[in-house]
mmCIF file of C-alpha atoms in Angstrom:
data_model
loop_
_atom_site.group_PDB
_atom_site.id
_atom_site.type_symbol
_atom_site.label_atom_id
_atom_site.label_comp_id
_atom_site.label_asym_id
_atom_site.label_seq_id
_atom_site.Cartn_x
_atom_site.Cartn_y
_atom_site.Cartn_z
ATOM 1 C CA UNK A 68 -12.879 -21.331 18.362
ATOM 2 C CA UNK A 69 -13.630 -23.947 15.638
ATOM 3 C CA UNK A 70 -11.864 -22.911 12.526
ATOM 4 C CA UNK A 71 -12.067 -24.217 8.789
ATOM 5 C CA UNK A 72 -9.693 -26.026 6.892
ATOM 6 C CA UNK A 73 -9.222 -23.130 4.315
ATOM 7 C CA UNK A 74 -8.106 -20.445 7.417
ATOM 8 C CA UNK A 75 -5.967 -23.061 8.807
ATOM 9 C CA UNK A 76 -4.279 -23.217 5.035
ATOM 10 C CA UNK A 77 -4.608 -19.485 5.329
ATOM 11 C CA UNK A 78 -2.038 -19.442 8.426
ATOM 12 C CA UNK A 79 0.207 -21.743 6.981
ATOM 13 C CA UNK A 80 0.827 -20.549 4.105
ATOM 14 C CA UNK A 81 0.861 -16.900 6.705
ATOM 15 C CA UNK A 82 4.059 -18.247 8.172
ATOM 16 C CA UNK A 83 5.651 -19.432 5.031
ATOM 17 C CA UNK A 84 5.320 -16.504 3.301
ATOM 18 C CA UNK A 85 6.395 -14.457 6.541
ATOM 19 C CA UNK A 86 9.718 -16.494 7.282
ATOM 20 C CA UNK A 87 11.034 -15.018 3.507
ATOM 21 C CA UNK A 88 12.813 -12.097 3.733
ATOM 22 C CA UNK A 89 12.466 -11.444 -0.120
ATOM 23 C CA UNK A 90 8.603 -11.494 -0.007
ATOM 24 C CA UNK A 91 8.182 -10.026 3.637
ATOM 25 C CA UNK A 92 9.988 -7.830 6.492
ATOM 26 C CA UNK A 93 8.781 -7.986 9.987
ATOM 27 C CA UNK A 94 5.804 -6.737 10.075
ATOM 28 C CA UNK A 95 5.221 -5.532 6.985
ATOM 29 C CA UNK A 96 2.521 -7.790 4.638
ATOM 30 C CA UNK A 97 -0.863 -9.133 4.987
ATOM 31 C CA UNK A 98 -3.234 -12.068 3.983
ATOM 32 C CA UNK A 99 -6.282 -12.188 4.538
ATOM 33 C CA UNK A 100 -9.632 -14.889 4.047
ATOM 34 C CA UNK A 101 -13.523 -13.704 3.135
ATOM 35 C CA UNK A 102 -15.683 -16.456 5.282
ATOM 36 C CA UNK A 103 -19.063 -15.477 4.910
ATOM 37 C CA UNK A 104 -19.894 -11.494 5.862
ATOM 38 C CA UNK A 105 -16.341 -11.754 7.541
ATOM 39 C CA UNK A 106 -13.239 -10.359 6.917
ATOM 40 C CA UNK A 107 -10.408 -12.529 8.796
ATOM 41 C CA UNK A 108 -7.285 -9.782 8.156
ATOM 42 C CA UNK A 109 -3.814 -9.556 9.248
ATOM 43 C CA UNK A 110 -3.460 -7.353 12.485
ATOM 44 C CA UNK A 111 -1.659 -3.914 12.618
ATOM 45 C CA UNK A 112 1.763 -4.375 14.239
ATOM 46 C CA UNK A 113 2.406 -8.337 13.900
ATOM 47 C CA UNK A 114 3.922 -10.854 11.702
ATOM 48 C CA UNK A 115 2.666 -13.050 9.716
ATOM 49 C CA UNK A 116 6.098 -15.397 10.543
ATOM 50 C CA UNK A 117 3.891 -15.924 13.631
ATOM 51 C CA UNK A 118 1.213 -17.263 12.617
ATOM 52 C CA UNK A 119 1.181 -20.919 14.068
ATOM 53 C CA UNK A 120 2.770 -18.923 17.101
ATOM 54 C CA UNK A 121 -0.121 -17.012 18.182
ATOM 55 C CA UNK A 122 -3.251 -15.401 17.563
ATOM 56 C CA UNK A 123 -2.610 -12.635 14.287
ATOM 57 C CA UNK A 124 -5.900 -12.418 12.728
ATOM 58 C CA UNK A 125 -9.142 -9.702 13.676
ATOM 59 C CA UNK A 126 -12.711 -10.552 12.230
ATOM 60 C CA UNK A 127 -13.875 -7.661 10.795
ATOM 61 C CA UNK A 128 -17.238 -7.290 9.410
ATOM 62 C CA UNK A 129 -17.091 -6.801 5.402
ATOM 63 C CA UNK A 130 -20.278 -5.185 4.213
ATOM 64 C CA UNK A 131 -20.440 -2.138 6.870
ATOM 65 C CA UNK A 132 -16.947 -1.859 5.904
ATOM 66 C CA UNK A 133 -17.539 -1.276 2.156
ATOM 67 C CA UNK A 134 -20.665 0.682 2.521
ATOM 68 C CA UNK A 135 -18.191 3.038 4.783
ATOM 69 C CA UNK A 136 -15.879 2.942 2.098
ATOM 70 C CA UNK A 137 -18.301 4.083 -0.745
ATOM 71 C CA UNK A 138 -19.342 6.786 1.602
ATOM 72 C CA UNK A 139 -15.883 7.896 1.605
ATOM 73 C CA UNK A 140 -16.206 7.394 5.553
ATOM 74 C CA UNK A 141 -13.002 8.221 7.408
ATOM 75 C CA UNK A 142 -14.223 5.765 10.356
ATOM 76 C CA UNK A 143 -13.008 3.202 7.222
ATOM 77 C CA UNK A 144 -9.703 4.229 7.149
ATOM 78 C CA UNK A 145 -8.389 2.227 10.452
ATOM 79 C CA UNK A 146 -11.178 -0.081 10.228
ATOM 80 C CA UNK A 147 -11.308 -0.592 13.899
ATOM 81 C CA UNK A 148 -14.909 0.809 14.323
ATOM 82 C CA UNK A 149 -16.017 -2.537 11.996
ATOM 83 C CA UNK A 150 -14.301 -5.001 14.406
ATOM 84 C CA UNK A 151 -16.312 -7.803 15.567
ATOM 85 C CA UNK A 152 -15.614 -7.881 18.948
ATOM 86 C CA UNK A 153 -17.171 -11.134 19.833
ATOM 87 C CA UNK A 154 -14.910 -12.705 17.955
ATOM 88 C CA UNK A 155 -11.484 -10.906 18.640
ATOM 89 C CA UNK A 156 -10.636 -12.657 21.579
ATOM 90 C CA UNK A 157 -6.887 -11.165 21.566
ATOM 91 C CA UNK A 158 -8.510 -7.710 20.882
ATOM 92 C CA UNK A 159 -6.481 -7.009 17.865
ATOM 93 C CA UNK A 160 -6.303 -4.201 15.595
ATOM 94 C CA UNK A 161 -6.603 -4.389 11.894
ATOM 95 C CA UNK A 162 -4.071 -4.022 9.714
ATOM 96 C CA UNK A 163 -3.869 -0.523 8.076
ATOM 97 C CA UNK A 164 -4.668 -2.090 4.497
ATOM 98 C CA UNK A 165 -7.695 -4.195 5.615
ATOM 99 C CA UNK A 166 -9.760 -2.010 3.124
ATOM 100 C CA UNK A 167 -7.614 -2.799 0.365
ATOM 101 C CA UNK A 168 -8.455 -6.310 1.040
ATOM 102 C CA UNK A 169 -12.192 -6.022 0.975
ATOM 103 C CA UNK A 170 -12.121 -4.063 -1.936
ATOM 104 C CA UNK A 171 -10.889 -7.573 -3.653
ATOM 105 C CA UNK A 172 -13.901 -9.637 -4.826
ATOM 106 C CA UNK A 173 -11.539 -12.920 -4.261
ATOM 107 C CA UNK A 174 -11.806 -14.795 -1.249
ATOM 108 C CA UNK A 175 -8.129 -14.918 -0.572
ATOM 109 C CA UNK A 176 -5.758 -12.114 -0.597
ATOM 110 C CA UNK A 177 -2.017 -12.067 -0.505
ATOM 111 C CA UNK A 178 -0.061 -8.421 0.489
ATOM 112 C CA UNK A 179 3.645 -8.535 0.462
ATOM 113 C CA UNK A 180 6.572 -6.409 -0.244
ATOM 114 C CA UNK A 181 8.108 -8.764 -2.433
ATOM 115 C CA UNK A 182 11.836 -6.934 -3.268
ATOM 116 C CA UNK A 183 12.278 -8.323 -6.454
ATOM 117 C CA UNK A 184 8.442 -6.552 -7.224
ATOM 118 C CA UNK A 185 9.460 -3.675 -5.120
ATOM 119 C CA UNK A 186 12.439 -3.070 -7.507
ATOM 120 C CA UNK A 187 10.551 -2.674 -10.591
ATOM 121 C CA UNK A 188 7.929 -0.710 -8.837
ATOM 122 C CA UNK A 189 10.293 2.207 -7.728
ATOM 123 C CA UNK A 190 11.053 2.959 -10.931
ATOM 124 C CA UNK A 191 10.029 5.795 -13.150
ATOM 125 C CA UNK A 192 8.905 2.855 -16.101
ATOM 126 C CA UNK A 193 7.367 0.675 -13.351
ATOM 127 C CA UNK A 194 3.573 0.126 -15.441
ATOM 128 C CA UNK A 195 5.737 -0.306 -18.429
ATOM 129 C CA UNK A 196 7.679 -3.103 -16.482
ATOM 130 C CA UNK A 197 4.699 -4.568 -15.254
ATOM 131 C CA UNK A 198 2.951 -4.935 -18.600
ATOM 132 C CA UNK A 199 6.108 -6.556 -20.133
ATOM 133 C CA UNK A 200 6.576 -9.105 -17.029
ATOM 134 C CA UNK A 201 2.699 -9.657 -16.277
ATOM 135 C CA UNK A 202 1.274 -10.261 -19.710
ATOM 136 C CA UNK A 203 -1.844 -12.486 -19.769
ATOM 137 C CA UNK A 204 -2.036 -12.246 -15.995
ATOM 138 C CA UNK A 205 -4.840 -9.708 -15.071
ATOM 139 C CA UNK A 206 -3.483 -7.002 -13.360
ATOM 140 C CA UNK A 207 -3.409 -3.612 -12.376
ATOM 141 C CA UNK A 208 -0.558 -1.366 -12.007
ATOM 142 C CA UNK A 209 -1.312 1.542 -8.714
ATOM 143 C CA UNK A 210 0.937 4.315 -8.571
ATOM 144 C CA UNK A 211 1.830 5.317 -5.389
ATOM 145 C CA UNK A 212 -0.949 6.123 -2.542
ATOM 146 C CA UNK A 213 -0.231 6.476 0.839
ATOM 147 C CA UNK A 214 -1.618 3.275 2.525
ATOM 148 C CA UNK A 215 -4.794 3.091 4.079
ATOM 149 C CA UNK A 216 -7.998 4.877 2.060
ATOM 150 C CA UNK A 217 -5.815 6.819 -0.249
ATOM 151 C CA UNK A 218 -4.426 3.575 -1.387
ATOM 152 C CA UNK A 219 -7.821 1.826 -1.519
ATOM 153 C CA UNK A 220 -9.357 4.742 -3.355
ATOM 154 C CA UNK A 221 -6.738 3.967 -6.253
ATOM 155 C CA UNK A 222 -7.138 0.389 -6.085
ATOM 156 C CA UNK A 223 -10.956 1.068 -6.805
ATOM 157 C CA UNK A 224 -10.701 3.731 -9.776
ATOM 158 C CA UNK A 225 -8.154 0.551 -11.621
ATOM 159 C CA UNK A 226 -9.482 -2.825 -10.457
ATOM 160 C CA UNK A 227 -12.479 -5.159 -12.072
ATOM 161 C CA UNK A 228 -13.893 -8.272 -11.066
ATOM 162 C CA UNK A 229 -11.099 -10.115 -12.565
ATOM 163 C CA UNK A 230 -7.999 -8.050 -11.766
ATOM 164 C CA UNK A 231 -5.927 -11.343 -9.995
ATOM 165 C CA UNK A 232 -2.745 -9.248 -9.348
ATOM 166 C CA UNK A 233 -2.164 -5.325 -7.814
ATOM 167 C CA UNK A 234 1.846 -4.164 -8.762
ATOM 168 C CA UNK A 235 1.688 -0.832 -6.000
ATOM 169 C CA UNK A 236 3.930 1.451 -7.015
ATOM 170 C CA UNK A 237 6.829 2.401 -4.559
ATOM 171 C CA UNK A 238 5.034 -0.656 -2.251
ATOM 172 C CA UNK A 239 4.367 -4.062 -3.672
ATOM 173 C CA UNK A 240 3.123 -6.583 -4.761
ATOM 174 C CA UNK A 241 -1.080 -8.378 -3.856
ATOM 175 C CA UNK A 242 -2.548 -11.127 -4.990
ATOM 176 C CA UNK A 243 -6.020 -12.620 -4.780
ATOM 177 C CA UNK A 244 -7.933 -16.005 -5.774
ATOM 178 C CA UNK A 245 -10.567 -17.986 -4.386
ATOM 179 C CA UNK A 246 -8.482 -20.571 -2.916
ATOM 180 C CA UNK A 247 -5.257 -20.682 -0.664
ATOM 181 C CA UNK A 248 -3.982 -23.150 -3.448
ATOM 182 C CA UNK A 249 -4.207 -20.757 -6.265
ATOM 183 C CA UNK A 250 -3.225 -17.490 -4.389
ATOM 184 C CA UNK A 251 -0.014 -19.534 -2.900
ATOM 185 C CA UNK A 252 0.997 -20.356 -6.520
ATOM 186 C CA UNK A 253 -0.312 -16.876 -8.363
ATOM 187 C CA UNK A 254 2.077 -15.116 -5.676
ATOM 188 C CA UNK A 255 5.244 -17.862 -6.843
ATOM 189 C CA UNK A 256 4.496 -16.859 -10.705
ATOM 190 C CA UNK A 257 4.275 -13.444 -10.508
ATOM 191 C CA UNK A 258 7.530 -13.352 -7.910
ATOM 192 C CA UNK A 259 9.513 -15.808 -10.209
ATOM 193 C CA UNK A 260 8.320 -13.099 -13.438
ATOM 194 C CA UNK A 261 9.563 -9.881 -11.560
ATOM 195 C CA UNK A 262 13.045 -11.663 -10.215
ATOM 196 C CA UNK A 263 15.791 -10.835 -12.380
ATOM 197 C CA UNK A 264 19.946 -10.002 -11.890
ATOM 198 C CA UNK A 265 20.917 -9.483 -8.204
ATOM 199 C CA UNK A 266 24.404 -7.229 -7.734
ATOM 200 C CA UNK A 267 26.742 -9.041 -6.485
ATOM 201 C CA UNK A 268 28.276 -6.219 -3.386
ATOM 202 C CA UNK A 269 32.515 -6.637 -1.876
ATOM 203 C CA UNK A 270 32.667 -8.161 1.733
ATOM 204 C CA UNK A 271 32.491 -5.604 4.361
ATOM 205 C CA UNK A 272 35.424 -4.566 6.285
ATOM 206 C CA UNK A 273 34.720 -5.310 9.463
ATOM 207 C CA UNK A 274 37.818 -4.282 11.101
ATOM 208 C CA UNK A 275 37.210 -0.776 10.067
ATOM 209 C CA UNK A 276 34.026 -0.805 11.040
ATOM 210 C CA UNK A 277 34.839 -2.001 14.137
ATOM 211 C CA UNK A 278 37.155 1.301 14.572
ATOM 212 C CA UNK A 279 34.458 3.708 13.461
ATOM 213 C CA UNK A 280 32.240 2.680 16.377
ATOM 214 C CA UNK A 281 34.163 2.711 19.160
ATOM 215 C CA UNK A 282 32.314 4.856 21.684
ATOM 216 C CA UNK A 283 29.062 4.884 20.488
ATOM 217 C CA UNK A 284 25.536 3.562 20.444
ATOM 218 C CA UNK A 285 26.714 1.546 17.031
ATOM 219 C CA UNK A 286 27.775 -1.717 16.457
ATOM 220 C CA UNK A 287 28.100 -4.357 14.415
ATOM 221 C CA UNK A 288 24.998 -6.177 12.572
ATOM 222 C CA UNK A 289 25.272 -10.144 12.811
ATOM 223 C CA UNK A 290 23.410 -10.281 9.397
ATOM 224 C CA UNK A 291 26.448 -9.711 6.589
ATOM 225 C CA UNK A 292 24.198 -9.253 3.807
ATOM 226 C CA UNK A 293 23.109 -5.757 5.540
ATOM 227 C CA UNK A 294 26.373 -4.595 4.692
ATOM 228 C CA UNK A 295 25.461 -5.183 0.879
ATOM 229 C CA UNK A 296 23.254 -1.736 1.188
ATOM 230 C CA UNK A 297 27.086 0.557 1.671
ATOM 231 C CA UNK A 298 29.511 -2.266 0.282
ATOM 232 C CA UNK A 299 28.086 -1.894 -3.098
ATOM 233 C CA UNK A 300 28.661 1.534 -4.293
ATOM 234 C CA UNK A 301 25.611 1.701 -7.163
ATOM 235 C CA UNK A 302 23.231 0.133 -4.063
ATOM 236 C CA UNK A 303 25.069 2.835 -1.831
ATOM 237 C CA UNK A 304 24.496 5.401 -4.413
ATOM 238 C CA UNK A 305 20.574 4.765 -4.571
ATOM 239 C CA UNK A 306 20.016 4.473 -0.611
ATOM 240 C CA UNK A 307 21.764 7.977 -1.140
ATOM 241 C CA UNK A 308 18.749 9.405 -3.086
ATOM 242 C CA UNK A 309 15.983 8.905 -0.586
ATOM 243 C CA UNK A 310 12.767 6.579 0.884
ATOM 244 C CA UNK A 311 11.839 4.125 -1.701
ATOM 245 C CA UNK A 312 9.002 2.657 -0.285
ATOM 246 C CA UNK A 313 6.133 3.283 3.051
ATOM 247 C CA UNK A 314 7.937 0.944 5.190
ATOM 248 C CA UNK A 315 11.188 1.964 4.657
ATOM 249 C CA UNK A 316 10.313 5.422 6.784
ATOM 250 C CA UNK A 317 7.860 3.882 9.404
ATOM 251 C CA UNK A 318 11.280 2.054 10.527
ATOM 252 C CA UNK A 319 14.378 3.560 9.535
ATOM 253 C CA UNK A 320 13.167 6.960 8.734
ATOM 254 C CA UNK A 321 13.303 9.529 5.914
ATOM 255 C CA UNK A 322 16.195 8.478 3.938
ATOM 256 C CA UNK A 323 19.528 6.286 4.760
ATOM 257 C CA UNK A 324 22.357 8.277 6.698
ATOM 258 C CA UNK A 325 25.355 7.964 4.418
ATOM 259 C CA UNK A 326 28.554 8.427 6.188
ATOM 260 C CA UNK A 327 31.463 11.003 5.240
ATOM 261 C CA UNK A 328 34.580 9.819 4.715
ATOM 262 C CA UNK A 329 35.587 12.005 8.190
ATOM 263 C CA UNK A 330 32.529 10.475 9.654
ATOM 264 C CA UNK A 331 32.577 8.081 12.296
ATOM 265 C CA UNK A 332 29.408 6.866 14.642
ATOM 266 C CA UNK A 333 30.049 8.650 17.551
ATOM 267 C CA UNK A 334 30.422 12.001 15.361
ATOM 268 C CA UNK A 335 27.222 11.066 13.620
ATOM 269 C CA UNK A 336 25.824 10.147 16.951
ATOM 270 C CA UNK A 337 26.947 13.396 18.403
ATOM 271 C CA UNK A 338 25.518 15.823 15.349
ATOM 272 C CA UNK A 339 21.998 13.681 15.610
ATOM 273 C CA UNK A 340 21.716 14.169 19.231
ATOM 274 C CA UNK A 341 22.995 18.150 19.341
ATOM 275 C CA UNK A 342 20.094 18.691 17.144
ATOM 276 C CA UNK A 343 17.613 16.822 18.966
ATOM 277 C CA UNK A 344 16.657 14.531 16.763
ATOM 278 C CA UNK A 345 16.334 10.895 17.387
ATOM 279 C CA UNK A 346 19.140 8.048 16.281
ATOM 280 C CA UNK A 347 19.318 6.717 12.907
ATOM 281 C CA UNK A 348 19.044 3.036 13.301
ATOM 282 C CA UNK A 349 21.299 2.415 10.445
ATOM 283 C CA UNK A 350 24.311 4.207 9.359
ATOM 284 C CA UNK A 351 26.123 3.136 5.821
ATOM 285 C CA UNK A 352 29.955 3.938 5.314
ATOM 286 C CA UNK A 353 30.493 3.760 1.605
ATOM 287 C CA UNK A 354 32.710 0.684 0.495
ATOM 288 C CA UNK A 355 33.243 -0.362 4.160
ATOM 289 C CA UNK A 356 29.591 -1.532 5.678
ATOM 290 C CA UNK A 357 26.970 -0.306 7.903
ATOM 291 C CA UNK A 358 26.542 0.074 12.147
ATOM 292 C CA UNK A 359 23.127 -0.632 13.402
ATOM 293 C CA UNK A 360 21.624 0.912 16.876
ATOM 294 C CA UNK A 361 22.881 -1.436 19.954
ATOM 295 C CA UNK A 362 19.103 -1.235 21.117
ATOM 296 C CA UNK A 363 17.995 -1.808 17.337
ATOM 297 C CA UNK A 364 14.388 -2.857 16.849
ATOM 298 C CA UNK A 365 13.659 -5.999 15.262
ATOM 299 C CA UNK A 366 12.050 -4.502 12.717
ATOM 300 C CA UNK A 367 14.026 -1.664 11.636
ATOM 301 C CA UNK A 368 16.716 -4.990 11.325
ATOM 302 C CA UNK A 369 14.594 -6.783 9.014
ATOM 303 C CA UNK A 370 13.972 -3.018 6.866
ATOM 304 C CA UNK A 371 17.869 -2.639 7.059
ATOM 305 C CA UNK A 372 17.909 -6.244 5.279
ATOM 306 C CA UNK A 373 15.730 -5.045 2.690
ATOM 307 C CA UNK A 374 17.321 -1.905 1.654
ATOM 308 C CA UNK A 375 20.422 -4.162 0.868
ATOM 309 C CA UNK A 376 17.917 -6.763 -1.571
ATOM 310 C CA UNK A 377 16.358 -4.021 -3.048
ATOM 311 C CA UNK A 378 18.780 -1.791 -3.829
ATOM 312 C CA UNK A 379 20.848 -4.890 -5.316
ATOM 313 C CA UNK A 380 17.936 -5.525 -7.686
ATOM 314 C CA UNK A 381 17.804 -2.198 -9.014
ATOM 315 C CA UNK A 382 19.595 -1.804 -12.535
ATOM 316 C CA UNK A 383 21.743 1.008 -12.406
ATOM 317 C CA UNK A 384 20.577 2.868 -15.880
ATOM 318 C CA UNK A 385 17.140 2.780 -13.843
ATOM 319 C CA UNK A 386 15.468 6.179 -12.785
ATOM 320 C CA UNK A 387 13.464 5.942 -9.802
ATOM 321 C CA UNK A 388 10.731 7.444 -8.490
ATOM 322 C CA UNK A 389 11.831 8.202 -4.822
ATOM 323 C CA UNK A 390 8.966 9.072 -1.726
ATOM 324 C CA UNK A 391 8.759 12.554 -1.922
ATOM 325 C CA UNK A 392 9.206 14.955 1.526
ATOM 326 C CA UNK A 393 5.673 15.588 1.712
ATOM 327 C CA UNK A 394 4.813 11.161 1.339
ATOM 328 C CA UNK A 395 7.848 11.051 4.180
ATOM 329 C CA UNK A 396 5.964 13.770 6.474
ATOM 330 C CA UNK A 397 2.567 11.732 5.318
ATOM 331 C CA UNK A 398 3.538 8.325 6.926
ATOM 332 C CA UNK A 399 5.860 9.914 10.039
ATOM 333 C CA UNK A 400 2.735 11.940 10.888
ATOM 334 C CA UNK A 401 0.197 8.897 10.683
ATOM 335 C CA UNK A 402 -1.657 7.598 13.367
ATOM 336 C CA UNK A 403 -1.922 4.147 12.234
ATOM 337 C CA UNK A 404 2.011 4.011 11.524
ATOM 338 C CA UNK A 405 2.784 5.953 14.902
ATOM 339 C CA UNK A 406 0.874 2.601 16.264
ATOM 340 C CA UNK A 407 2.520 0.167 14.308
ATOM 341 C CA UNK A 408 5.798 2.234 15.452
ATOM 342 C CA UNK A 409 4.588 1.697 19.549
ATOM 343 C CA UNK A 410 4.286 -2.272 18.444
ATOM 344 C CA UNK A 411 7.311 -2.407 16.874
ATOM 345 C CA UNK A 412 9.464 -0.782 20.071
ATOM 346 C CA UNK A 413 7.872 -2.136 22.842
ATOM 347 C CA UNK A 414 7.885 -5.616 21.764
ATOM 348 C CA UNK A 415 10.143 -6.660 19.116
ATOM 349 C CA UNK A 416 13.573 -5.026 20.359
ATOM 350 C CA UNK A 417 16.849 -7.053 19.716
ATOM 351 C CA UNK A 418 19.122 -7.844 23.279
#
């Protein structure tokens, strides 16, 4: 299929964007290009580090897709109903915020979960923040919707034709422009005005670690700066409180499991599995490190990463505004997450 100069800059910039940790984690993010009555979008489930690897993006059509929006249409909400089908030659599935992207006017659109944005944005002051770092940038600050219509409903009750940048609350970060040029370099200057002092965390003690999972489905992570998350008590200390942020849950689940100092992974292990619940990937011990699941998911890896840069961005005077347990039971119940979930285990499992 013959494709245009701007969607080939469109995947480029796809897989620069998606080989940075700090602005995305495995699947997580989107970009998107408007070419004609066509939305090219992101699919559900992949990553955008892929994007000169294989095929990532679904046409869907835009206008039936908005007028099903302003209807209030649930058929809008996975967007999979507006597919072109002639055109999806993988037979992907659109990415659970493709209405979020057609509510932008701009032809290009830019989704990530920048941490140093997500930092600011989990806190109680985050529109305060956001109007101190983002002046003369138009902008809108969201507070937090679950993603999908909810999200896009808020987006459209706050947004005008200029609005250039979205700060979502407990999420991240968008932004849009009519070229790939001017989105690449709005998404640098808004990044650059929301990065600030990163915590510094103690090396992890691996020998000790070591000890504490003998025995059981734990090991080891070959990433040190995962150990950051339990190594640094004040980043320990706000893992502690709860689920920051959507993606956080889909992967790792409600919460972080903070060891006790009698704890060790097998007795963790043990307690999980007597209660028939399913395996933390991640366990932090406080001032020593964290275990990861042997049969760890590569992207409940790259969400472990990100607990450890966001929680080192986070001041630690700063209140925060954790997911409440009815937004955990929101996303864990989803069908569109419960699909990215399927993605996410059957293909993207570490050996």
């Amino acid at each position: 299929m013959l494709r245009s100069s701007e969607f080939e800059a469109l995947l480029d910039l796809s897989a620069r964007i998606g080989a940075d940790p700090e602005l995305v984690q495995g699947a997580g993010g989107n970009t998107s290009i408007k070419e004609g009555d066509t939305l090219w979008i992101k699919a559900s489930g992949l990553w955008l580090a892929e994007a000169r690897q294989r095929d990532i993006m679904v046409p869907v059509a835009l206008d039936p897709l908005l007028d099903a929006l302003d209807r209030d249409d649930p058929a809008a909400e996975k967007a999979q109903d507006f597919v072109i089908e002639e055109l999806n030659l993988s037979g992907l599935r659109p990415s659970i915020e493709t209405t979020v992207h057609a509510l932008m006017p701009q032809k290009v659109v830019i989704h990530v979960h920048c941490v140093a944005t997500i930092a600011a944005a989990v806190q109680t002051n985050a529109a305060a923040i956001a109007a101190e770092r983002l002046a003369g940038i138009p902008y809108a600050f969201i507070p937090y919707a679950r993603p999908g219509l909810p999200l896009a409903r808020a987006i459209g009750e706050r947004i005008d034709a200029d609005t250039a940048v979205l700060v979502l609350g407990n999420h991240g970060l968008a932004v849009a422009a009519d070229t790939i040029e001017e989105a690449a370099l709005l998404l640098v200057d808004v990044s650059d005005r929301f990065a600030g002092l990163v915590r510094s965390a103690p090396a992890a003690d691996l020998p000790a670690l070591s000890r504490l999972a003998v025995n059981s489905a734990y090991r080891l992570p070959e990433c040190e700066g995962l150990h950051d998350a339990a190594t640094d008590l004040e980043s320990c200390r706000i893992a502690a409180g709860g689920s920051l942020y959507p993606d956080h849950v889909i992967f790792l689940g409600k919460g972080s499991v903070i060891a006790a100092p009698e704890d060790t992974a097998l007795s963790i292990e043990e307690h999980f599995l007597e209660a028939g619940e399913t395996l933390p990937p991640l366990l932090l011990f406080p001032g020593k490190g964290v275990l990861v699941l042997k049969d760890i998911t590569a992207g409940a890896l790259a969400m472990a990463r990100c607990l450890s840069d966001v929680a080192a961005r986070i001041p630690a005077s700063a209140r925060l505004r954790y997911l409440t347990d009815a937004e955990n039971a929101e996303l864990l119940g989803w069908d569109a997450e419960k699909y990215r979930q399927q993605l996410n285990r059957a293909g993207q499992v570490l050996q």
